[in-house]
Amino acid sequence: MTIAPERTADLYPSRDTSEVITPRKDPVVWSQPGPAGPFQPSELSDFERDGFFAIGELLTADEVAVYRSELDRLVNDPEMRANPRSIVEPKSQSVRSVFEVHKISKVFARLASDPRVVGRARQILGSDVYVHQSRINVKPGFGASGFYWHSDFETWHSEDGLPNMRAVSVSIALTENFDTNGGLMIMPGSHRHFVGCAGATPKDNYKRSLQMQDAGIPSDEALTKMADKHGIRLFTGKAGSATWFDCNAMHGSGDNITPYPRSNVFIVFNSVENAAVEPFAAPVPRPDYIGAREFTPVR
């Protein structure tokens, strides 16, 4: 395991007695025009403005079939289900997420190093990158629960120790994302301010938060103001489509009560120049399979 650097000044305080909103102190796109890659300059500008960028077809149908088969294999493997990397639905006890798929699966490892994927991460973050987190999210039909509104960076900063907003996520659809089956919602422009949430981090918070998040949730008042100001964008798309979004974008998803499953693979890239330090608002870091402490660049 790589030893984490010493903790730096806390630019984004959270998990205190009251909610505090802090203007963003970091760039969104870290180098423009930056290194050559799949993104066009206008697309990077759109990402900088909105905090996200959607791609209609990142993967071909044949590629989707390979990744979907691997997702099904992992979800249906009894040994994998018993692994702590697997998170189950609190009611149905069906698998909700499987973490660190880029390490436990050669198939998903290839996806994380695909130039169409990692190349875009390098363009946005302006450096070499490593995988801070990877997972498959499974939302089977008829009752899979959603993910409440949150900024990923709030958790990654508070509980994993990422010092700066220099991480980016990609969510790649492996089933069609309709407007009815619990798709990703983002507030465009919300990445420009950080919501420091009230309340301390519970002990072993990750054990509950990955099923139903409580800590690190903005107040209803803050969410209402943000929604009024920024609006809400719902992402739909065929299997193989992808959405890139900034680590501080306010996002969430609803329950899936339709018959149609929604399954995605999710990869978080962090700059090697933004390696995790000690957590800013938790006694110990989350397990490595949730927030990496190994910072080897993706090649």
mmCIF file of C-alpha atoms in Angstrom:
data_model
loop_
_atom_site.group_PDB
_atom_site.id
_atom_site.type_symbol
_atom_site.label_atom_id
_atom_site.label_comp_id
_atom_site.label_asym_id
_atom_site.label_seq_id
_atom_site.Cartn_x
_atom_site.Cartn_y
_atom_site.Cartn_z
ATOM 1 C CA MET A 1 0.000 0.000 0.000
ATOM 2 C CA THR A 2 1.274 3.456 -0.871
ATOM 3 C CA ILE A 3 1.736 5.707 2.168
ATOM 4 C CA ALA A 4 -0.538 8.721 1.988
ATOM 5 C CA PRO A 5 1.032 12.183 2.013
ATOM 6 C CA GLU A 6 0.585 14.449 5.005
ATOM 7 C CA ARG A 7 -2.782 16.143 5.208
ATOM 8 C CA THR A 8 -2.971 19.611 3.696
ATOM 9 C CA ALA A 9 -5.067 22.633 4.660
ATOM 10 C CA ASP A 10 -8.804 21.950 4.540
ATOM 11 C CA LEU A 11 -10.175 24.072 1.702
ATOM 12 C CA TYR A 12 -13.648 22.558 1.931
ATOM 13 C CA PRO A 13 -14.811 22.095 5.550
ATOM 14 C CA SER A 14 -17.733 19.758 6.121
ATOM 15 C CA ARG A 15 -19.336 17.477 8.732
ATOM 16 C CA ASP A 16 -19.470 20.249 11.340
ATOM 17 C CA THR A 17 -22.215 21.714 13.508
ATOM 18 C CA SER A 18 -23.788 23.718 10.691
ATOM 19 C CA GLU A 19 -24.075 23.666 6.914
ATOM 20 C CA VAL A 20 -21.584 25.927 5.114
ATOM 21 C CA ILE A 21 -21.472 26.724 1.402
ATOM 22 C CA THR A 22 -17.978 27.460 0.042
ATOM 23 C CA PRO A 23 -17.174 28.785 -3.452
ATOM 24 C CA ARG A 24 -15.056 26.369 -5.459
ATOM 25 C CA LYS A 25 -11.332 27.108 -5.136
ATOM 26 C CA ASP A 26 -10.127 24.699 -7.825
ATOM 27 C CA PRO A 27 -10.308 24.650 -11.625
ATOM 28 C CA VAL A 28 -12.882 22.434 -13.313
ATOM 29 C CA VAL A 29 -10.746 21.649 -16.357
ATOM 30 C CA TRP A 30 -7.162 21.697 -15.145
ATOM 31 C CA SER A 31 -5.392 22.414 -18.410
ATOM 32 C CA GLN A 32 -6.792 24.018 -21.529
ATOM 33 C CA PRO A 33 -6.163 23.308 -24.277
ATOM 34 C CA GLY A 34 -4.187 20.630 -22.419
ATOM 35 C CA PRO A 35 -3.142 17.235 -23.773
ATOM 36 C CA ALA A 36 -4.660 15.904 -26.963
ATOM 37 C CA GLY A 37 -7.403 13.356 -26.489
ATOM 38 C CA PRO A 38 -10.940 12.304 -27.359
ATOM 39 C CA PHE A 39 -12.598 15.515 -26.107
ATOM 40 C CA GLN A 40 -12.846 18.422 -28.507
ATOM 41 C CA PRO A 41 -12.050 21.893 -27.047
ATOM 42 C CA SER A 42 -15.723 22.894 -27.258
ATOM 43 C CA GLU A 43 -16.702 19.761 -25.339
ATOM 44 C CA LEU A 44 -14.234 20.595 -22.570
ATOM 45 C CA SER A 45 -15.724 24.084 -22.425
ATOM 46 C CA ASP A 46 -19.190 22.586 -22.041
ATOM 47 C CA PHE A 47 -17.895 20.336 -19.257
ATOM 48 C CA GLU A 48 -16.333 23.306 -17.503
ATOM 49 C CA ARG A 49 -19.593 25.289 -17.706
ATOM 50 C CA ASP A 50 -22.052 22.544 -16.767
ATOM 51 C CA GLY A 51 -19.973 20.109 -14.709
ATOM 52 C CA PHE A 52 -20.806 17.208 -17.012
ATOM 53 C CA PHE A 53 -20.731 16.009 -20.601
ATOM 54 C CA ALA A 54 -22.834 13.215 -22.103
ATOM 55 C CA ILE A 55 -21.695 10.987 -24.971
ATOM 56 C CA GLY A 56 -24.336 9.173 -27.010
ATOM 57 C CA GLU A 57 -22.182 6.185 -27.972
ATOM 58 C CA LEU A 58 -18.954 5.521 -26.141
ATOM 59 C CA LEU A 59 -19.116 1.728 -26.541
ATOM 60 C CA THR A 60 -20.335 -0.365 -29.457
ATOM 61 C CA ALA A 61 -23.123 -2.905 -29.070
ATOM 62 C CA ASP A 62 -20.599 -5.746 -29.169
ATOM 63 C CA GLU A 63 -18.524 -4.121 -26.429
ATOM 64 C CA VAL A 64 -21.619 -3.543 -24.299
ATOM 65 C CA ALA A 65 -22.459 -7.244 -24.572
ATOM 66 C CA VAL A 66 -19.018 -8.171 -23.191
ATOM 67 C CA TYR A 67 -19.240 -5.777 -20.246
ATOM 68 C CA ARG A 68 -22.855 -6.654 -19.510
ATOM 69 C CA SER A 69 -21.959 -10.362 -19.430
ATOM 70 C CA GLU A 70 -19.165 -9.624 -16.965
ATOM 71 C CA LEU A 71 -21.521 -7.553 -14.807
ATOM 72 C CA ASP A 72 -24.000 -10.428 -14.733
ATOM 73 C CA ARG A 73 -21.222 -12.863 -13.829
ATOM 74 C CA LEU A 74 -20.070 -10.785 -10.869
ATOM 75 C CA VAL A 75 -23.564 -10.072 -9.578
ATOM 76 C CA ASN A 76 -24.617 -13.735 -9.747
ATOM 77 C CA ASP A 77 -21.416 -15.217 -8.281
ATOM 78 C CA PRO A 78 -22.202 -16.487 -4.739
ATOM 79 C CA GLU A 79 -18.600 -15.956 -3.622
ATOM 80 C CA MET A 80 -18.653 -12.402 -4.928
ATOM 81 C CA ARG A 81 -21.946 -11.739 -3.172
ATOM 82 C CA ALA A 82 -20.339 -12.744 0.130
ATOM 83 C CA ASN A 83 -17.356 -10.463 -0.536
ATOM 84 C CA PRO A 84 -17.387 -7.114 1.335
ATOM 85 C CA ARG A 85 -17.001 -5.420 -2.062
ATOM 86 C CA SER A 86 -20.626 -6.328 -2.765
ATOM 87 C CA ILE A 87 -23.349 -4.077 -1.358
ATOM 88 C CA VAL A 88 -26.889 -5.445 -1.142
ATOM 89 C CA GLU A 89 -30.283 -3.750 -1.169
ATOM 90 C CA PRO A 90 -31.548 -3.324 2.424
ATOM 91 C CA LYS A 91 -35.024 -4.659 1.584
ATOM 92 C CA SER A 92 -34.654 -7.220 -1.191
ATOM 93 C CA GLN A 93 -31.089 -8.243 -0.251
ATOM 94 C CA SER A 94 -30.224 -8.327 -3.961
ATOM 95 C CA VAL A 95 -26.826 -7.000 -5.041
ATOM 96 C CA ARG A 96 -26.847 -3.207 -5.416
ATOM 97 C CA SER A 97 -23.177 -2.502 -6.186
ATOM 98 C CA VAL A 98 -19.867 -4.312 -6.561
ATOM 99 C CA PHE A 99 -16.752 -2.237 -5.877
ATOM 100 C CA GLU A 100 -13.187 -2.297 -7.190
ATOM 101 C CA VAL A 101 -14.215 -4.041 -10.395
ATOM 102 C CA HIS A 102 -11.129 -2.792 -12.214
ATOM 103 C CA LYS A 103 -9.035 -4.971 -9.869
ATOM 104 C CA ILE A 104 -11.200 -8.056 -9.514
ATOM 105 C CA SER A 105 -12.090 -8.281 -13.217
ATOM 106 C CA LYS A 106 -9.691 -8.260 -16.155
ATOM 107 C CA VAL A 107 -12.604 -7.255 -18.367
ATOM 108 C CA PHE A 108 -13.310 -4.064 -16.416
ATOM 109 C CA ALA A 109 -9.574 -3.421 -16.009
ATOM 110 C CA ARG A 110 -9.407 -3.138 -19.809
ATOM 111 C CA LEU A 111 -12.259 -0.623 -19.747
ATOM 112 C CA ALA A 112 -10.503 1.560 -17.158
ATOM 113 C CA SER A 113 -7.403 1.744 -19.374
ATOM 114 C CA ASP A 114 -9.300 2.204 -22.646
ATOM 115 C CA PRO A 115 -7.981 5.418 -24.318
ATOM 116 C CA ARG A 116 -11.563 6.578 -24.920
ATOM 117 C CA VAL A 117 -12.068 6.483 -21.166
ATOM 118 C CA VAL A 118 -8.777 7.285 -19.438
ATOM 119 C CA GLY A 119 -7.815 9.732 -22.209
ATOM 120 C CA ARG A 120 -10.766 11.944 -21.360
ATOM 121 C CA ALA A 121 -9.891 11.811 -17.669
ATOM 122 C CA ARG A 122 -6.360 13.005 -18.397
ATOM 123 C CA GLN A 123 -7.709 15.868 -20.506
ATOM 124 C CA ILE A 124 -10.023 17.087 -17.751
ATOM 125 C CA LEU A 125 -7.563 16.647 -14.888
ATOM 126 C CA GLY A 126 -4.436 17.778 -16.750
ATOM 127 C CA SER A 127 -2.201 14.985 -15.489
ATOM 128 C CA ASP A 128 -1.747 11.263 -15.208
ATOM 129 C CA VAL A 129 -4.583 9.647 -13.296
ATOM 130 C CA TYR A 130 -5.291 6.626 -11.133
ATOM 131 C CA VAL A 131 -8.576 4.903 -10.308
ATOM 132 C CA HIS A 132 -9.855 6.176 -6.979
ATOM 133 C CA GLN A 133 -12.970 4.027 -7.148
ATOM 134 C CA SER A 134 -14.739 1.698 -9.566
ATOM 135 C CA ARG A 135 -18.008 -0.147 -9.252
ATOM 136 C CA ILE A 136 -20.934 -1.621 -11.070
ATOM 137 C CA ASN A 137 -24.336 -0.299 -10.033
ATOM 138 C CA VAL A 138 -27.271 -2.601 -10.549
ATOM 139 C CA LYS A 139 -30.842 -1.341 -10.484
ATOM 140 C CA PRO A 140 -33.085 -4.281 -11.270
ATOM 141 C CA GLY A 141 -36.727 -3.520 -11.960
ATOM 142 C CA PHE A 142 -39.560 -3.457 -9.444
ATOM 143 C CA GLY A 143 -38.130 -1.640 -6.481
ATOM 144 C CA ALA A 144 -34.383 -1.005 -6.627
ATOM 145 C CA SER A 145 -33.651 2.005 -4.459
ATOM 146 C CA GLY A 146 -32.025 5.214 -5.663
ATOM 147 C CA PHE A 147 -29.114 7.356 -4.507
ATOM 148 C CA TYR A 148 -30.058 10.567 -2.676
ATOM 149 C CA TRP A 149 -28.726 14.000 -3.703
ATOM 150 C CA HIS A 150 -25.052 14.424 -2.880
ATOM 151 C CA SER A 151 -21.665 15.654 -4.049
ATOM 152 C CA ASP A 152 -19.210 12.774 -4.354
ATOM 153 C CA PHE A 153 -16.366 15.088 -3.419
ATOM 154 C CA GLU A 154 -17.979 15.808 -0.051
ATOM 155 C CA THR A 155 -17.556 12.136 0.859
ATOM 156 C CA TRP A 156 -14.223 11.645 -0.897
ATOM 157 C CA HIS A 157 -12.830 14.710 0.897
ATOM 158 C CA SER A 158 -14.372 14.000 4.307
ATOM 159 C CA GLU A 159 -13.906 10.224 4.458
ATOM 160 C CA ASP A 160 -11.181 9.387 1.888
ATOM 161 C CA GLY A 161 -8.935 12.444 2.167
ATOM 162 C CA LEU A 162 -8.922 13.849 -1.386
ATOM 163 C CA PRO A 163 -7.556 17.376 -0.841
ATOM 164 C CA ASN A 164 -8.781 19.118 -4.007
ATOM 165 C CA MET A 165 -11.560 18.905 -6.577
ATOM 166 C CA ARG A 166 -9.372 17.148 -9.111
ATOM 167 C CA ALA A 167 -11.340 13.974 -9.746
ATOM 168 C CA VAL A 168 -13.859 13.041 -12.416
ATOM 169 C CA SER A 169 -16.381 10.226 -12.808
ATOM 170 C CA VAL A 170 -17.756 8.418 -15.815
ATOM 171 C CA SER A 171 -20.981 6.438 -15.723
ATOM 172 C CA ILE A 172 -21.348 4.072 -18.687
ATOM 173 C CA ALA A 173 -24.755 2.563 -19.385
ATOM 174 C CA LEU A 174 -24.829 -1.213 -19.839
ATOM 175 C CA THR A 175 -28.616 -1.243 -20.171
ATOM 176 C CA GLU A 176 -30.801 1.439 -21.679
ATOM 177 C CA ASN A 177 -31.335 4.399 -19.346
ATOM 178 C CA PHE A 178 -34.944 5.535 -19.756
ATOM 179 C CA ASP A 179 -36.480 8.616 -18.166
ATOM 180 C CA THR A 180 -38.455 6.265 -15.912
ATOM 181 C CA ASN A 181 -36.028 3.651 -14.545
ATOM 182 C CA GLY A 182 -34.035 5.626 -12.008
ATOM 183 C CA GLY A 183 -31.596 7.503 -14.219
ATOM 184 C CA LEU A 184 -28.835 9.884 -13.178
ATOM 185 C CA MET A 185 -29.890 13.450 -12.363
ATOM 186 C CA ILE A 186 -27.428 16.358 -12.131
ATOM 187 C CA MET A 187 -27.871 20.045 -11.310
ATOM 188 C CA PRO A 188 -25.930 21.855 -14.097
ATOM 189 C CA GLY A 189 -23.480 24.378 -12.655
ATOM 190 C CA SER A 190 -23.812 23.079 -9.099
ATOM 191 C CA HIS A 191 -20.125 22.085 -9.159
ATOM 192 C CA ARG A 192 -19.180 25.759 -8.640
ATOM 193 C CA HIS A 193 -20.031 25.697 -4.921
ATOM 194 C CA PHE A 194 -19.270 23.157 -2.223
ATOM 195 C CA VAL A 195 -21.929 22.300 0.333
ATOM 196 C CA GLY A 196 -20.273 21.502 3.643
ATOM 197 C CA CYS A 197 -22.849 19.370 5.426
ATOM 198 C CA ALA A 198 -23.892 19.438 9.066
ATOM 199 C CA GLY A 199 -23.347 16.495 11.380
ATOM 200 C CA ALA A 200 -20.359 14.353 12.310
ATOM 201 C CA THR A 201 -19.325 11.229 10.402
ATOM 202 C CA PRO A 202 -20.688 8.117 12.148
ATOM 203 C CA LYS A 203 -18.294 5.276 12.924
ATOM 204 C CA ASP A 204 -17.968 2.879 9.965
ATOM 205 C CA ASN A 205 -20.314 5.156 8.059
ATOM 206 C CA TYR A 206 -19.544 3.453 4.743
ATOM 207 C CA LYS A 207 -21.331 0.278 5.853
ATOM 208 C CA ARG A 208 -24.645 2.135 5.887
ATOM 209 C CA SER A 209 -24.039 4.966 3.430
ATOM 210 C CA LEU A 210 -23.498 2.608 0.495
ATOM 211 C CA GLN A 211 -27.014 1.288 1.056
ATOM 212 C CA MET A 212 -28.741 4.460 2.212
ATOM 213 C CA GLN A 213 -26.768 7.667 2.643
ATOM 214 C CA ASP A 214 -27.398 9.824 5.731
ATOM 215 C CA ALA A 215 -24.159 11.692 6.502
ATOM 216 C CA GLY A 216 -22.969 14.179 3.905
ATOM 217 C CA ILE A 217 -26.462 15.077 2.689
ATOM 218 C CA PRO A 218 -27.312 18.737 2.022
ATOM 219 C CA SER A 219 -30.338 20.211 3.725
ATOM 220 C CA ASP A 220 -33.679 20.435 1.937
ATOM 221 C CA GLU A 221 -33.289 24.221 1.933
ATOM 222 C CA ALA A 222 -29.884 24.082 0.238
ATOM 223 C CA LEU A 223 -31.069 21.560 -2.343
ATOM 224 C CA THR A 224 -34.147 23.638 -3.118
ATOM 225 C CA LYS A 225 -32.072 26.777 -3.677
ATOM 226 C CA MET A 226 -29.651 24.883 -5.910
ATOM 227 C CA ALA A 227 -32.431 23.296 -7.947
ATOM 228 C CA ASP A 228 -34.144 26.672 -8.364
ATOM 229 C CA LYS A 229 -30.882 28.229 -9.514
ATOM 230 C CA HIS A 230 -29.459 25.447 -11.697
ATOM 231 C CA GLY A 231 -32.358 23.229 -12.677
ATOM 232 C CA ILE A 232 -32.132 19.445 -12.925
ATOM 233 C CA ARG A 233 -30.956 17.442 -15.946
ATOM 234 C CA LEU A 234 -32.013 13.798 -16.303
ATOM 235 C CA PHE A 235 -29.737 11.586 -18.400
ATOM 236 C CA THR A 236 -31.149 8.960 -20.715
ATOM 237 C CA GLY A 237 -29.441 6.936 -23.406
ATOM 238 C CA LYS A 238 -28.905 3.619 -25.070
ATOM 239 C CA ALA A 239 -26.579 1.002 -23.635
ATOM 240 C CA GLY A 240 -23.052 2.173 -24.457
ATOM 241 C CA SER A 241 -23.767 5.838 -23.776
ATOM 242 C CA ALA A 242 -21.775 7.602 -21.066
ATOM 243 C CA THR A 243 -21.903 10.645 -18.822
ATOM 244 C CA TRP A 244 -18.766 12.323 -17.506
ATOM 245 C CA PHE A 245 -19.315 14.485 -14.426
ATOM 246 C CA ASP A 246 -17.253 16.596 -12.067
ATOM 247 C CA CYS A 247 -16.555 15.294 -8.570
ATOM 248 C CA ASN A 248 -18.494 18.174 -6.980
ATOM 249 C CA ALA A 249 -21.589 18.073 -9.204
ATOM 250 C CA MET A 250 -24.757 17.686 -7.139
ATOM 251 C CA HIS A 251 -26.423 14.512 -8.380
ATOM 252 C CA GLY A 252 -28.675 11.629 -7.431
ATOM 253 C CA SER A 253 -31.098 9.096 -8.855
ATOM 254 C CA GLY A 254 -34.560 7.850 -8.070
ATOM 255 C CA ASP A 255 -35.904 4.385 -7.337
ATOM 256 C CA ASN A 256 -36.535 2.020 -10.225
ATOM 257 C CA ILE A 257 -40.108 0.746 -9.994
ATOM 258 C CA THR A 258 -40.343 -0.096 -13.705
ATOM 259 C CA PRO A 259 -39.824 -3.618 -15.120
ATOM 260 C CA TYR A 260 -36.682 -2.419 -16.903
ATOM 261 C CA PRO A 261 -33.292 -2.794 -15.202
ATOM 262 C CA ARG A 262 -30.720 -0.017 -15.181
ATOM 263 C CA SER A 263 -27.136 -1.178 -14.836
ATOM 264 C CA ASN A 264 -24.051 1.008 -15.210
ATOM 265 C CA VAL A 265 -20.315 0.738 -14.689
ATOM 266 C CA PHE A 266 -18.869 3.669 -12.814
ATOM 267 C CA ILE A 267 -15.174 4.680 -12.768
ATOM 268 C CA VAL A 268 -13.663 7.530 -10.759
ATOM 269 C CA PHE A 269 -10.328 8.930 -11.910
ATOM 270 C CA ASN A 270 -8.242 11.104 -9.604
ATOM 271 C CA SER A 271 -5.146 13.088 -10.506
ATOM 272 C CA VAL A 272 -1.868 11.593 -9.304
ATOM 273 C CA GLU A 273 -1.157 15.129 -8.064
ATOM 274 C CA ASN A 274 -4.231 14.929 -5.788
ATOM 275 C CA ALA A 275 -3.419 11.710 -3.935
ATOM 276 C CA ALA A 276 -5.500 10.934 -0.872
ATOM 277 C CA VAL A 277 -4.224 12.093 2.507
ATOM 278 C CA GLU A 278 -5.757 11.399 5.918
ATOM 279 C CA PRO A 279 -9.545 12.009 5.967
ATOM 280 C CA PHE A 280 -10.650 15.568 6.692
ATOM 281 C CA ALA A 281 -13.763 14.604 8.670
ATOM 282 C CA ALA A 282 -13.534 10.948 9.656
ATOM 283 C CA PRO A 283 -11.362 9.068 12.165
ATOM 284 C CA VAL A 284 -9.993 6.576 9.627
ATOM 285 C CA PRO A 285 -10.154 6.191 5.826
ATOM 286 C CA ARG A 286 -12.738 3.957 4.224
ATOM 287 C CA PRO A 287 -11.464 0.562 2.988
ATOM 288 C CA ASP A 288 -9.114 0.590 0.005
ATOM 289 C CA TYR A 289 -11.680 -1.109 -2.217
ATOM 290 C CA ILE A 290 -13.951 1.935 -1.802
ATOM 291 C CA GLY A 291 -11.342 4.713 -1.765
ATOM 292 C CA ALA A 292 -7.957 3.716 -3.170
ATOM 293 C CA ARG A 293 -4.743 4.281 -1.227
ATOM 294 C CA GLU A 294 -2.630 3.033 -4.140
ATOM 295 C CA PHE A 295 -1.834 5.809 -6.621
ATOM 296 C CA THR A 296 -0.248 4.005 -9.553
ATOM 297 C CA PRO A 297 -1.151 5.794 -12.817
ATOM 298 C CA VAL A 298 -3.389 4.027 -15.320
ATOM 299 C CA ARG A 299 -1.429 3.058 -18.427
#
